[in-house]
C-alpha positions as a Python dict, from the first residue, in 0.01 Angstrom:
ca = {
    (1, 'M'): (0, 0, 0),
    (2, 'K'): (4, -187, -366),
    (3, 'K'): (-224, -489, -180),
    (4, 'R'): (-459, -338, 73),
    (5, 'I'): (-528, -137, -342),
    (6, 'M'): (-564, -431, -514),
    (7, 'V'): (-856, -505, -240),
    (8, 'I'): (-1048, -238, -219),
    (9, 'I'): (-1143, -271, -590),
    (10, 'L'): (-1171, -611, -572),
    (11, 'A'): (-1483, -548, -317),
    (12, 'A'): (-1577, -221, -517),
    (13, 'T'): (-1626, -462, -763),
    (14, 'L'): (-1763, -714, -536),
    (15, 'G'): (-2011, -536, -449),
    (16, 'A'): (-2054, -379, -774),
    (17, 'A'): (-2151, -715, -928),
    (18, 'V'): (-2427, -781, -635),
    (19, 'I'): (-2638, -455, -697),
    (20, 'T'): (-2685, -484, -1080),
    (21, 'G'): (-2971, -715, -1014),
    (22, 'C'): (-3093, -981, -1130),
    (23, 'G'): (-3037, -1210, -1411),
    (24, 'D'): (-3169, -1523, -1538),
    (25, 'N'): (-2914, -1744, -1320),
    (26, 'T'): (-3086, -1969, -1082),
    (27, 'A'): (-2961, -2142, -792),
    (28, 'S'): (-3084, -2484, -880),
    (29, 'D'): (-3186, -2577, -552),
    (30, 'T'): (-3400, -2322, -414),
    (31, 'G'): (-3490, -2149, -812),
    (32, 'K'): (-3357, -1803, -655),
    (33, 'S'): (-3078, -1636, -830),
    (34, 'V'): (-2715, -1663, -672),
    (35, 'V'): (-2687, -1276, -644),
    (36, 'D'): (-3015, -1330, -402),
    (37, 'M'): (-2888, -1620, -237),
    (38, 'L'): (-2574, -1402, -156),
    (39, 'S'): (-2783, -1107, 26),
    (40, 'E'): (-2903, -1377, 208),
    (41, 'A'): (-2549, -1486, 406),
    (42, 'N'): (-2552, -1409, 765),
    (43, 'M'): (-2201, -1231, 708),
    (44, 'V'): (-1940, -1178, 412),
    (45, 'A'): (-1619, -1163, 518),
    (46, 'T'): (-1249, -1207, 401),
    (47, 'V'): (-1046, -1482, 521),
    (48, 'V'): (-749, -1390, 669),
    (49, 'D'): (-640, -1755, 754),
    (50, 'F'): (-750, -2113, 732),
    (51, 'S'): (-731, -2475, 898),
    (52, 'E'): (-917, -2780, 766),
    (53, 'S'): (-1163, -2713, 1076),
    (54, 'G'): (-1255, -2362, 977),
    (55, 'C'): (-1108, -2018, 871),
    (56, 'T'): (-1059, -1647, 1057),
    (57, 'V'): (-1209, -1404, 950),
    (58, 'I'): (-1255, -1057, 899),
    (59, 'K'): (-1616, -883, 858),
    (60, 'G'): (-1735, -674, 602),
    (61, 'T'): (-1973, -382, 637),
    (62, 'E'): (-2304, -304, 618),
    (63, 'S'): (-2366, -33, 330),
    (64, 'E'): (-2597, 275, 330),
    (65, 'D'): (-2872, 75, 88),
    (66, 'E'): (-2801, -229, 316),
    (67, 'Q'): (-2564, -424, 48),
    (68, 'K'): (-2306, -621, 214),
    (69, 'L'): (-1992, -556, 152),
    (70, 'A'): (-1616, -798, 220),
    (71, 'S'): (-1396, -644, 402),
    (72, 'A'): (-1044, -528, 265),
    (73, 'G'): (-839, -640, 491),
    (74, 'G'): (-494, -598, 521),
    (75, 'D'): (-383, -558, 901),
    (76, 'V'): (-656, -567, 1180),
    (77, 'D'): (-565, -623, 1512),
    (78, 'D'): (-732, -970, 1679),
    (79, 'K'): (-1033, -832, 1797),
    (80, 'S'): (-1136, -740, 1430),
    (81, 'K'): (-1083, -1137, 1383),
    (82, 'I'): (-1356, -1387, 1386),
    (83, 'N'): (-1265, -1764, 1403),
    (84, 'V'): (-1526, -1972, 1155),
    (85, 'V'): (-1558, -2302, 1232),
    (86, 'Y'): (-1715, -2602, 1005),
    (87, 'S'): (-2018, -2792, 1098),
    (88, 'N'): (-2016, -3183, 1014),
    (89, 'S'): (-2209, -3112, 688),
    (90, 'V'): (-2076, -2768, 565),
    (91, 'S'): (-2090, -2746, 217),
    (92, 'F'): (-1860, -2544, -17),
    (93, 'Q'): (-1954, -2345, -338),
    (94, 'L'): (-1791, -2077, -590),
    (95, 'A'): (-1961, -1847, -715),
    (96, 'T'): (-1775, -1678, -1019),
    (97, 'A'): (-1946, -1313, -1228),
    (98, 'T'): (-1771, -1119, -1479),
    (99, 'V'): (-1718, -782, -1414),
    (100, 'G'): (-2066, -577, -1472),
    (101, 'A'): (-2264, -914, -1525),
    (102, 'S'): (-2643, -953, -1318),
    (103, 'D'): (-2521, -1264, -1191),
    (104, 'A'): (-2298, -1507, -1090),
    (105, 'N'): (-2243, -1885, -1183),
    (106, 'L'): (-2247, -2151, -851),
    (107, 'E'): (-2145, -2446, -848),
    (108, 'D'): (-2073, -2711, -555),
    (109, 'T'): (-1628, -2730, -501),
    (110, 'G'): (-1435, -2826, -171),
    (111, 'K'): (-1224, -2635, 119),
    (112, 'N'): (-992, -2684, -99),
    (113, 'E'): (-1061, -2356, -278),
    (114, 'L'): (-1024, -2163, 13),
    (115, 'K'): (-726, -1904, -33),
    (116, 'K'): (-659, -1581, 163),
    (117, 'Q'): (-766, -1276, 104),
    (118, 'S'): (-1127, -1516, 13),
    (119, 'N'): (-1419, -1342, 10),
    (120, 'V'): (-1695, -1530, 175),
    (121, 'Y'): (-2069, -1516, 216),
    (122, 'L'): (-2084, -1771, 577),
    (123, 'Y'): (-2411, -1927, 624),
    (124, 'G'): (-2491, -2054, 1005),
    (125, 'T'): (-2461, -1912, 1391),
    (126, 'Y'): (-2325, -1728, 1649),
    (127, 'Q'): (-2170, -1961, 1895),
    (128, 'D'): (-2167, -1858, 2286),
    (129, 'D'): (-1810, -1789, 2269),
    (130, 'G'): (-1812, -1590, 2000),
    (131, 'T'): (-1679, -1851, 1724),
    (132, 'F'): (-1900, -1890, 1433),
    (133, 'L'): (-2062, -2256, 1289),
    (134, 'A'): (-2068, -2183, 921),
    (135, 'D'): (-2357, -2464, 779),
    (136, 'K'): (-2247, -2365, 399),
    (137, 'V'): (-1955, -2122, 229),
    (138, 'I'): (-2000, -1934, -56),
    (139, 'I'): (-1697, -1862, -220),
    (140, 'Y'): (-1749, -1584, -425),
    (141, 'R'): (-1446, -1468, -747),
    (142, 'T'): (-1477, -1190, -1007),
    (143, 'L'): (-1325, -1303, -1320),
    (144, 'R'): (-1162, -1034, -1568),
}
């Protein structure tokens, strides 16, 4: 129960960090703020398992104001899980923000930063078999 409450608090903190607005930090490759980049993700999710070739996630929800929120995780049935496969050219980035910050810092990283219960922003396409082919994965962490 405590773990579930912590995940819900983390999801709420993530939501607060994203909706507070745009700051001066930009993602150097696009000129957009990190928050703007995150809002363009094809899927926001929470990692429940991972491997070298992909991960399994629980898709987040979209709130009434079109805010994308990661799932709280916890015990879910297999129907709620989505298999994510990494494309050959997948890139991984780590977005970090402090609580109450208007934007996040973004840096290149590797898939070794991906952990269970990580909040991820996925860019890519759904395949005919229901898997999601990820071209880009942004791992989001809130710093205290």
